[in-house]
CSV table of C-alpha atoms and ligand atoms in Angstrom, one decimal:
chain,number,residue,atom,x,y,z
A,1,MET,CA,-53.6,-0.2,-27.0
A,2,SER,CA,-53.2,3.1,-25.2
A,3,ARG,CA,-49.9,4.8,-25.6
A,4,LEU,CA,-50.5,7.0,-22.6
A,5,VAL,CA,-51.4,5.2,-19.4
A,6,TRP,CA,-52.2,6.8,-16.1
A,7,ARG,CA,-53.1,5.3,-12.7
A,8,SER,CA,-54.0,6.8,-9.3
A,9,ALA,CA,-54.0,5.6,-5.7
A,10,GLY,CA,-54.9,7.3,-2.4
A,11,GLU,CA,-57.8,7.8,0.0
A,12,SER,CA,-59.4,11.2,0.6
A,13,HIS,CA,-58.1,11.5,4.2
A,14,GLY,CA,-55.1,9.2,3.8
A,15,ALA,CA,-51.5,10.4,3.7
A,16,ALA,CA,-51.4,11.4,0.1
A,17,LEU,CA,-52.7,10.8,-3.4
A,18,VAL,CA,-50.2,9.3,-5.8
A,19,GLY,CA,-50.3,9.2,-9.6
A,20,LEU,CA,-48.4,7.6,-12.4
A,21,VAL,CA,-48.2,8.7,-16.1
A,22,GLU,CA,-46.5,6.4,-18.5
A,23,GLY,CA,-45.8,6.7,-22.3
A,24,LEU,CA,-44.7,10.3,-22.7
A,25,PRO,CA,-41.8,11.1,-25.1
A,26,SER,CA,-38.5,12.4,-23.8
A,27,GLY,CA,-37.6,16.0,-24.1
A,28,LEU,CA,-40.9,17.5,-22.8
A,29,ARG,CA,-40.2,20.4,-20.4
A,30,LEU,CA,-42.7,20.0,-17.6
A,31,ASP,CA,-44.0,23.3,-16.1
A,32,VAL,CA,-44.6,22.4,-12.4
A,33,ASP,CA,-46.2,25.8,-11.8
A,34,ALA,CA,-48.7,25.2,-14.6
A,35,ILE,CA,-49.6,21.8,-13.1
A,36,ASP,CA,-50.1,23.4,-9.7
A,37,ALA,CA,-52.2,26.2,-11.3
A,38,HIS,CA,-54.6,23.6,-12.7
A,39,LEU,CA,-54.7,21.9,-9.2
A,40,ALA,CA,-55.6,25.3,-7.7
A,41,ARG,CA,-58.3,25.8,-10.4
A,42,ARG,CA,-59.9,22.5,-9.4
A,43,GLN,CA,-60.1,23.7,-5.7
A,44,ARG,CA,-62.0,26.8,-6.7
A,45,GLY,CA,-65.7,27.4,-7.2
A,46,TYR,CA,-68.5,28.9,-5.2
A,47,GLY,CA,-70.3,26.2,-3.2
A,48,ARG,CA,-67.4,24.1,-2.1
A,49,GLY,CA,-67.2,23.0,1.5
A,50,GLY,CA,-64.6,23.5,4.3
A,51,ARG,CA,-62.2,20.9,3.0
A,52,MET,CA,-61.0,23.1,0.2
A,53,ARG,CA,-59.9,25.7,2.7
A,54,ILE,CA,-57.7,23.0,4.4
A,55,GLU,CA,-56.0,21.7,1.3
A,56,THR,CA,-53.4,23.5,-0.9
A,57,ASP,CA,-52.9,20.9,-3.6
A,58,ARG,CA,-49.3,20.8,-5.0
A,59,VAL,CA,-47.7,18.2,-7.2
A,60,GLU,CA,-44.4,16.6,-6.2
A,61,LEU,CA,-42.7,14.9,-9.1
A,62,LEU,CA,-40.9,11.7,-8.0
A,63,SER,CA,-39.6,10.2,-11.2
A,64,GLY,CA,-39.4,10.4,-15.0
A,65,VAL,CA,-37.9,13.9,-15.1
A,66,LYS,CA,-34.3,15.1,-15.2
A,67,GLY,CA,-33.3,18.8,-15.4
A,68,GLY,CA,-37.0,19.7,-15.7
A,69,ALA,CA,-37.7,17.6,-18.8
A,70,THR,CA,-39.2,14.1,-19.3
A,71,ILE,CA,-36.7,11.3,-20.0
A,72,GLY,CA,-39.1,8.7,-21.3
A,73,SER,CA,-39.6,6.8,-18.1
A,74,PRO,CA,-42.8,6.6,-16.1
A,75,ILE,CA,-43.6,9.9,-14.2
A,76,ALA,CA,-44.7,9.2,-10.6
A,77,PHE,CA,-46.0,12.0,-8.5
A,78,ARG,CA,-47.5,12.8,-5.1
A,79,ILE,CA,-50.1,15.3,-3.8
A,80,ALA,CA,-50.1,15.4,0.0
A,81,ASN,CA,-53.3,15.5,2.0
A,82,LYS,CA,-53.2,18.0,4.8
A,83,ASP,CA,-56.4,16.5,6.3
A,84,ALA,CA,-54.8,13.1,6.7
A,85,VAL,CA,-57.1,11.9,9.5
A,86,ILE,CA,-58.5,8.6,8.0
A,87,GLU,CA,-57.9,6.6,11.2
A,88,LYS,CA,-59.6,9.1,13.4
A,89,LEU,CA,-62.8,9.6,11.4
A,90,PRO,CA,-66.0,7.9,12.5
A,91,VAL,CA,-67.6,5.0,10.6
A,92,PRO,CA,-71.0,6.1,9.5
A,93,GLY,CA,-73.7,3.6,10.6
A,94,ASP,CA,-75.8,4.0,7.4
A,95,PRO,CA,-75.0,4.3,3.7
A,96,ARG,CA,-75.8,7.6,1.9
A,97,PRO,CA,-78.2,7.3,-1.1
A,98,GLY,CA,-76.5,8.3,-4.3
A,99,HIS,CA,-73.0,7.7,-3.0
A,100,ALA,CA,-70.9,4.5,-3.5
A,101,ASP,CA,-71.5,3.6,0.2
A,102,LEU,CA,-74.1,0.8,-0.1
A,103,ALA,CA,-73.0,-1.0,-3.3
A,104,GLY,CA,-69.4,-0.7,-2.2
A,105,CYS,CA,-70.2,-2.3,1.2
A,106,GLN,CA,-72.1,-5.1,-0.5
A,107,LYS,CA,-69.3,-5.6,-3.0
A,108,HIS,CA,-66.7,-6.0,-0.3
A,109,GLY,CA,-69.0,-7.7,2.2
A,110,HIS,CA,-68.8,-5.3,5.2
A,111,ARG,CA,-70.7,-2.6,7.0
A,112,ASP,CA,-68.0,0.1,6.9
A,113,PRO,CA,-69.0,2.9,4.5
A,114,ARG,CA,-65.8,4.8,5.3
A,115,ALA,CA,-63.7,1.9,3.8
A,116,VAL,CA,-65.6,2.7,0.6
A,117,LEU,CA,-66.1,6.4,0.6
A,118,GLU,CA,-62.5,7.2,1.2
A,119,ARG,CA,-61.6,6.0,-2.2
A,120,ALA,CA,-64.9,6.8,-3.9
A,121,SER,CA,-64.5,10.4,-2.9
A,122,ALA,CA,-63.9,12.9,-5.7
A,123,ARG,CA,-60.7,13.9,-3.9
A,124,GLU,CA,-59.1,11.3,-6.3
A,125,THR,CA,-59.8,13.7,-9.2
A,126,ALA,CA,-56.8,15.9,-8.0
A,127,VAL,CA,-54.6,13.1,-9.5
A,128,ARG,CA,-56.6,13.3,-12.8
A,129,VAL,CA,-56.0,17.0,-13.0
A,130,ALA,CA,-52.3,16.7,-12.4
A,131,ALA,CA,-52.0,13.8,-14.9
A,132,GLY,CA,-54.1,15.8,-17.4
A,133,ALA,CA,-51.9,18.9,-16.8
A,134,ILE,CA,-48.9,16.7,-17.7
A,135,ALA,CA,-50.7,15.4,-20.8
A,136,ARG,CA,-51.4,19.0,-21.8
A,137,HIS,CA,-47.7,19.5,-22.4
A,138,VAL,CA,-47.9,17.1,-25.4
A,139,LEU,CA,-51.0,18.9,-26.7
A,140,GLY,CA,-49.3,22.3,-26.1
A,141,ALA,CA,-46.4,21.2,-28.3
A,142,LEU,CA,-48.9,20.9,-31.1
A,143,GLY,CA,-50.7,24.1,-30.3
A,144,VAL,CA,-53.8,22.3,-29.0
A,145,GLU,CA,-55.8,24.0,-26.2
A,146,VAL,CA,-58.4,22.4,-24.0
A,147,PHE,CA,-60.9,24.8,-22.3
A,148,ALA,CA,-63.8,24.0,-20.1
A,149,HIS,CA,-66.5,26.3,-18.8
A,150,THR,CA,-69.7,25.9,-16.8
A,151,LEU,CA,-72.9,26.0,-18.8
A,152,ALA,CA,-75.5,25.3,-16.2
A,153,LEU,CA,-75.7,25.0,-12.4
A,154,GLY,CA,-78.8,24.2,-10.3
A,155,GLY,CA,-81.1,24.8,-13.2
A,156,VAL,CA,-79.5,28.2,-14.0
A,157,GLU,CA,-78.3,28.3,-17.6
A,158,ALA,CA,-75.3,30.4,-18.8
A,159,ASP,CA,-75.4,32.0,-22.2
A,160,ALA,CA,-74.0,29.2,-24.4
A,161,THR,CA,-73.0,31.6,-27.2
A,162,ARG,CA,-70.4,33.4,-25.0
A,163,PHE,CA,-67.6,31.0,-25.9
A,164,GLY,CA,-67.8,31.8,-29.6
A,165,ALA,CA,-68.4,35.5,-28.9
A,166,LEU,CA,-65.2,36.0,-26.9
A,167,ALA,CA,-61.6,36.2,-28.2
A,168,PRO,CA,-59.3,33.6,-26.6
A,169,ALA,CA,-57.6,36.0,-24.1
A,170,ALA,CA,-61.0,37.5,-23.1
A,171,ARG,CA,-62.4,34.0,-22.7
A,172,HIS,CA,-59.6,33.0,-20.2
A,173,ALA,CA,-60.0,36.3,-18.3
A,174,ALA,CA,-63.8,35.9,-18.1
A,175,ARG,CA,-63.6,32.4,-16.8
A,176,GLU,CA,-60.9,33.0,-14.2
A,177,ALA,CA,-62.9,36.0,-12.9
A,178,SER,CA,-65.9,33.8,-12.4
A,179,ASP,CA,-66.6,32.0,-9.2
A,180,PHE,CA,-68.4,29.4,-11.3
A,181,LEU,CA,-65.8,29.1,-14.1
A,182,SER,CA,-68.5,30.3,-16.4
A,183,LEU,CA,-68.3,32.9,-19.2
A,184,ASP,CA,-71.5,34.7,-18.3
A,185,PRO,CA,-71.4,37.1,-15.3
A,186,ALA,CA,-75.2,37.6,-15.4
A,187,ALA,CA,-75.7,33.8,-14.9
A,188,ASP,CA,-73.1,33.8,-12.1
A,189,GLU,CA,-75.3,36.0,-9.9
A,190,ARG,CA,-78.3,33.6,-10.4
A,191,MET,CA,-76.1,30.6,-9.8
A,192,ARG,CA,-74.8,32.2,-6.5
A,193,ALA,CA,-78.4,32.7,-5.4
A,194,ALA,CA,-79.2,29.1,-6.3
A,195,VAL,CA,-76.2,27.8,-4.3
A,196,ASP,CA,-77.1,30.0,-1.3
A,197,ALA,CA,-80.7,28.7,-1.4
A,198,ALA,CA,-79.6,25.1,-1.6
A,199,LYS,CA,-77.2,25.5,1.2
A,200,ALA,CA,-79.9,27.0,3.4
A,201,ASP,CA,-82.1,24.0,2.6
A,202,GLY,CA,-79.3,21.5,3.3
A,203,ASP,CA,-79.5,20.5,-0.3
A,204,THR,CA,-77.0,20.1,-3.2
A,205,LEU,CA,-76.9,21.1,-6.9
A,206,GLY,CA,-75.6,19.6,-10.1
A,207,GLY,CA,-75.0,21.1,-13.5
A,208,VAL,CA,-73.4,21.0,-17.0
A,209,PHE,CA,-69.9,21.9,-18.1
A,210,GLU,CA,-68.6,22.1,-21.7
A,211,VAL,CA,-65.1,21.1,-22.8
A,212,VAL,CA,-63.8,22.5,-26.0
A,213,ALA,CA,-60.5,21.5,-27.7
A,214,LEU,CA,-59.1,23.8,-30.3
A,215,GLY,CA,-56.2,23.3,-32.8
A,216,LEU,CA,-56.6,19.5,-33.3
A,217,PRO,CA,-55.5,17.9,-36.6
A,218,PRO,CA,-58.1,15.8,-38.5
A,219,GLY,CA,-57.8,12.0,-38.3
A,220,LEU,CA,-57.1,11.4,-34.6
A,221,GLY,CA,-58.8,8.2,-33.4
A,222,GLY,CA,-60.1,5.8,-36.0
A,223,TYR,CA,-63.2,4.3,-37.6
A,224,ALA,CA,-61.8,0.8,-38.3
A,225,SER,CA,-62.4,-0.8,-34.9
A,226,ALA,CA,-64.6,-0.1,-31.9
A,227,ASP,CA,-61.8,0.7,-29.5
A,228,ALA,CA,-60.2,3.1,-32.0
A,229,ARG,CA,-63.2,5.4,-32.0
A,230,LEU,CA,-62.4,8.6,-30.2
A,231,THR,CA,-66.0,9.4,-29.5
A,232,GLY,CA,-66.2,6.3,-27.2
A,233,ARG,CA,-62.8,7.0,-25.6
A,234,LEU,CA,-63.8,10.6,-24.8
A,235,GLY,CA,-67.3,9.7,-23.7
A,236,GLY,CA,-65.9,6.9,-21.4
A,237,ALA,CA,-63.3,9.3,-20.0
A,238,LEU,CA,-65.9,11.9,-19.1
A,239,LEU,CA,-68.3,9.3,-17.7
A,240,SER,CA,-65.5,8.0,-15.5
A,241,ILE,CA,-65.6,11.2,-13.5
A,242,PRO,CA,-67.6,10.7,-10.2
A,243,ALA,CA,-71.2,12.0,-10.5
A,244,ILE,CA,-71.2,12.4,-14.3
A,245,LYS,CA,-74.4,11.0,-15.7
A,246,GLY,CA,-74.5,12.1,-19.3
A,247,VAL,CA,-72.3,13.2,-22.1
A,248,GLU,CA,-73.1,15.0,-25.4
A,249,VAL,CA,-71.0,15.5,-28.5
A,250,GLY,CA,-71.7,18.6,-30.6
A,251,LEU,CA,-75.5,18.8,-31.0
A,252,GLY,CA,-75.8,15.8,-28.7
A,253,PHE,CA,-79.4,14.7,-28.0
A,254,GLU,CA,-80.7,17.6,-30.1
A,255,ALA,CA,-79.3,15.7,-33.2
A,256,ALA,CA,-81.9,13.0,-32.6
A,257,ARG,CA,-84.8,15.4,-33.0
A,258,ARG,CA,-83.6,17.1,-36.3
A,259,PRO,CA,-83.6,15.8,-39.8
A,260,GLY,CA,-80.3,15.0,-41.4
A,261,SER,CA,-80.2,18.2,-43.4
A,262,GLN,CA,-80.2,20.1,-40.1
A,263,VAL,CA,-77.6,18.0,-38.5
A,264,HIS,CA,-74.7,17.3,-40.8
A,265,ASP,CA,-72.0,19.9,-41.6
A,266,ALA,CA,-71.5,20.9,-45.2
A,267,ILE,CA,-67.9,20.4,-46.5
A,268,GLU,CA,-66.4,23.4,-48.3
A,269,LEU,CA,-63.1,24.6,-49.5
A,270,ALA,CA,-61.4,27.1,-47.2
A,271,ASP,CA,-61.0,30.5,-48.7
A,272,ALA,CA,-57.6,31.2,-47.0
A,273,PRO,CA,-54.7,28.9,-46.1
A,274,GLN,CA,-55.3,27.0,-42.8
A,275,ALA,CA,-53.3,24.7,-40.6
A,276,TRP,CA,-54.7,21.4,-41.9
A,277,GLY,CA,-55.7,20.8,-45.5
A,278,ARG,CA,-58.0,22.5,-48.0
A,279,PHE,CA,-61.3,21.7,-46.4
A,280,ARG,CA,-63.5,23.1,-43.7
A,281,ARG,CA,-67.0,22.5,-42.4
A,282,ALA,CA,-69.6,25.3,-42.8
A,283,THR,CA,-70.9,24.5,-39.3
A,284,ASN,CA,-69.7,22.3,-36.5
A,285,ARG,CA,-72.8,20.5,-35.3
A,286,ALA,CA,-70.8,17.3,-35.1
A,287,GLY,CA,-68.7,18.8,-32.4
A,288,GLY,CA,-65.4,18.0,-34.2
A,289,LEU,CA,-65.9,14.2,-34.5
A,290,GLU,CA,-67.0,12.2,-37.5
A,291,GLY,CA,-66.6,8.4,-37.8
A,292,GLY,CA,-64.8,8.3,-34.5
A,293,MET,CA,-62.1,10.7,-35.7
A,294,THR,CA,-61.4,14.3,-35.2
A,295,THR,CA,-62.4,16.5,-38.2
A,296,GLY,CA,-60.1,19.4,-37.4
A,297,GLU,CA,-63.0,21.5,-36.3
A,298,PRO,CA,-63.2,22.4,-32.5
A,299,LEU,CA,-64.0,19.4,-30.3
A,300,VAL,CA,-67.1,20.2,-28.3
A,301,LEU,CA,-68.3,17.9,-25.5
A,302,ARG,CA,-70.7,18.6,-22.6
A,303,ALA,CA,-71.1,16.6,-19.4
A,304,ALA,CA,-74.0,16.5,-17.0
A,305,MET,CA,-73.2,16.2,-13.3
A,306,LYS,CA,-75.7,15.0,-10.7
A,307,PRO,CA,-76.0,16.9,-7.4
A,308,ILE,CA,-73.5,15.8,-4.7
A,309,PRO,CA,-75.1,12.9,-2.7
A,310,THR,CA,-74.0,14.1,0.7
A,311,LEU,CA,-77.0,16.3,1.8
A,312,ARG,CA,-77.1,18.1,5.2
A,313,GLN,CA,-80.9,17.5,5.2
A,314,GLY,CA,-80.1,13.7,5.0
A,315,LEU,CA,-82.0,11.4,2.6
A,316,PRO,CA,-83.8,8.3,3.9
A,317,SER,CA,-81.5,5.4,4.5
A,318,VAL,CA,-81.3,2.3,6.7
A,319,ASP,CA,-79.1,1.9,9.8
A,320,PHE,CA,-76.9,-1.2,9.3
A,321,ALA,CA,-77.2,-2.4,12.9
A,322,SER,CA,-80.8,-1.8,13.8
A,323,GLY,CA,-82.5,-2.0,10.4
A,324,GLU,CA,-84.4,1.2,11.3
A,325,THR,CA,-85.1,3.9,8.7
A,326,VAL,CA,-82.9,6.9,9.4
A,327,ARG,CA,-81.8,10.2,7.8
A,328,ALA,CA,-78.4,9.4,6.2
A,329,THR,CA,-75.5,10.7,8.3
A,330,TRP,CA,-74.3,14.1,7.2
A,331,GLN,CA,-70.6,14.8,7.1
A,332,ARG,CA,-68.9,18.0,5.8
A,333,SER,CA,-69.3,18.2,2.1
A,334,ASP,CA,-69.8,20.6,-0.8
A,335,VAL,CA,-73.1,22.2,-2.0
A,336,THR,CA,-71.9,21.9,-5.6
A,337,SER,CA,-68.6,21.1,-7.4
A,338,VAL,CA,-69.7,21.6,-11.0
A,339,PRO,CA,-66.9,24.2,-11.7
A,340,ALA,CA,-64.3,21.8,-10.3
A,341,ALA,CA,-65.8,19.0,-12.4
A,342,GLY,CA,-65.2,21.1,-15.5
A,343,VAL,CA,-61.5,21.3,-14.6
A,344,VAL,CA,-61.5,17.5,-14.2
A,345,GLY,CA,-63.3,17.2,-17.5
A,346,GLU,CA,-60.5,19.2,-19.2
A,347,ALA,CA,-57.9,16.9,-17.7
A,348,MET,CA,-59.7,13.7,-18.9
A,349,VAL,CA,-60.1,15.1,-22.4
A,350,ALA,CA,-56.4,16.2,-22.4
A,351,LEU,CA,-55.4,12.6,-21.4
A,352,VAL,CA,-57.5,11.0,-24.2
A,353,LEU,CA,-56.3,13.5,-26.8
A,354,ALA,CA,-52.7,13.2,-25.8
A,355,ASP,CA,-53.0,9.4,-26.1
A,356,ALA,CA,-54.6,9.8,-29.5
A,357,VAL,CA,-51.8,12.1,-30.6
A,358,LEU,CA,-49.1,9.7,-29.4
A,359,GLU,CA,-50.9,6.8,-31.1
A,360,LYS,CA,-51.0,8.6,-34.4
A,361,PHE,CA,-47.6,10.3,-34.4
A,362,GLY,CA,-45.5,8.0,-32.1
A,363,GLY,CA,-42.0,9.1,-31.3
A,364,ASP,CA,-39.8,8.3,-28.3
A,365,ALA,CA,-38.5,11.9,-28.3
A,366,LEU,CA,-40.5,15.1,-28.7
A,367,GLY,CA,-38.5,16.1,-31.8
A,368,GLU,CA,-39.5,12.8,-33.5
A,369,LEU,CA,-43.2,13.4,-32.6
A,370,LEU,CA,-43.1,17.0,-34.0
A,371,GLU,CA,-41.4,15.8,-37.3
A,372,ALA,CA,-44.2,13.2,-37.7
A,373,VAL,CA,-46.8,15.9,-37.2
A,374,GLU,CA,-45.2,18.1,-39.9
A,375,ALA,CA,-45.0,15.1,-42.3
A,376,TYR,CA,-48.7,14.5,-41.7
A,377,ARG,CA,-49.5,18.2,-42.3
A,378,ARG,CA,-47.8,17.9,-45.8
A,379,ARG,CA,-49.8,14.7,-46.6
A,380,VAL,CA,-53.1,16.2,-45.5
A,381,ALA,CA,-52.4,19.2,-47.7
A,382,ASP,CA,-52.3,16.8,-50.7
A,383,VAL,CA,-55.8,15.3,-50.1
B,1,EPS,C1,-66.2,14.5,-1.0
B,1,EPS,C2,-66.4,15.1,0.2
B,1,EPS,C3,-65.7,16.3,0.6
B,1,EPS,C4,-65.2,17.1,-0.6
B,1,EPS,C5,-64.4,16.0,-1.4
B,1,EPS,C6,-65.3,15.0,-2.0
B,1,EPS,O1,-64.5,16.1,1.4
B,1,EPS,P1,-64.5,15.9,3.0
B,1,EPS,O2,-65.2,14.7,3.2
B,1,EPS,O3,-63.1,15.9,3.4
B,1,EPS,O4,-65.2,17.2,3.5
B,1,EPS,O5,-64.5,18.2,-0.3
B,1,EPS,O6,-63.6,16.6,-2.4
B,1,EPS,C7,-62.3,16.8,-2.1
B,1,EPS,C8,-61.7,16.5,-1.0
B,1,EPS,C9,-61.5,17.3,-3.3
B,1,EPS,O7,-60.3,17.4,-3.2
B,1,EPS,O8,-62.2,17.5,-4.3
B,1,EPS,C10,-66.9,13.2,-1.3
B,1,EPS,O9,-67.5,12.6,-0.4
B,1,EPS,O10,-66.8,12.8,-2.5
């Protein structure tokens, strides 16, 4: 059973998005500016459309907080839509290939793609980012950091060694200076050219982002039952983001091509005191997960995002009324939103990790949770 539960509601052009986060301990001081900063990061990225110039996403906390700190009751929040024009927008006469339009109309038995796309829209991911930013407060209390960066966009690959090469402060500065939330300025220029070319062609682009979590204790998740395995929980969370078609952990698909001697990470004794226990891994090809549990090494996940399905050039579709082949209706959209998807990926990983932390350490109050963490640190030191 999940300790941390979140829900969202709201249409892309409705009055507002609303979210609910339940299961947090009391005594957690929520930094609303930090939540808003993550919402602003999600709105960034070269290649986004006109909508992001209309919206200024801000969280409005409605419950669960008193004097700036959690009180152990559900946290409800609202993110207002400035472009709240749902009743005025036209109903497209044809479903867009690659979007939820057709299967959604079939599922609900109507010919109104707007009734589907308003909720299928990735606008909903603003709630995930706010909920994830709330969950980050639990992780922050344990010194855990979750960091995403863009690895590829439109076939342009960033230098994947940059994460390891940069110190934490330089890493943050490099990513925030990038229009693509990448760590590789040389790749940014080629990504910009790829976005400009796709835009000129009325086309769209996908890509890959990586999410890394640092400072995790070993043993989060579990091996004893299918739903305890953190690998599946993290993979499912990333695959629940609209347009995500693949997820890799550590070496990912490359592990299937190598012999075991080139895949598994040797266990060794650490030569200096470290946060968790005596052991460390000589390499981290497993991406910080073994047997469905964290190993204490960095968690490394990658997600592949397909190109946005709303293309200005219009893909072949069928008009609902006439049955004629048509070019799918175009409506304002993004050329790419891979950088934003990375911010959403961070949020989803933060929610799963905060849930796993609460599952392992429990605690109705933050102090209780932190005491349980320290007791576990002492037990792990004895292994
Ligand atoms: C989206 C279409 C665009 C994107 C939207 C996702 O919105 P609109 O139809 O208003 O131009 O900008 O993303 C967001 C609004 C957001 O906040 O990320 C779609 O069809 O999925």
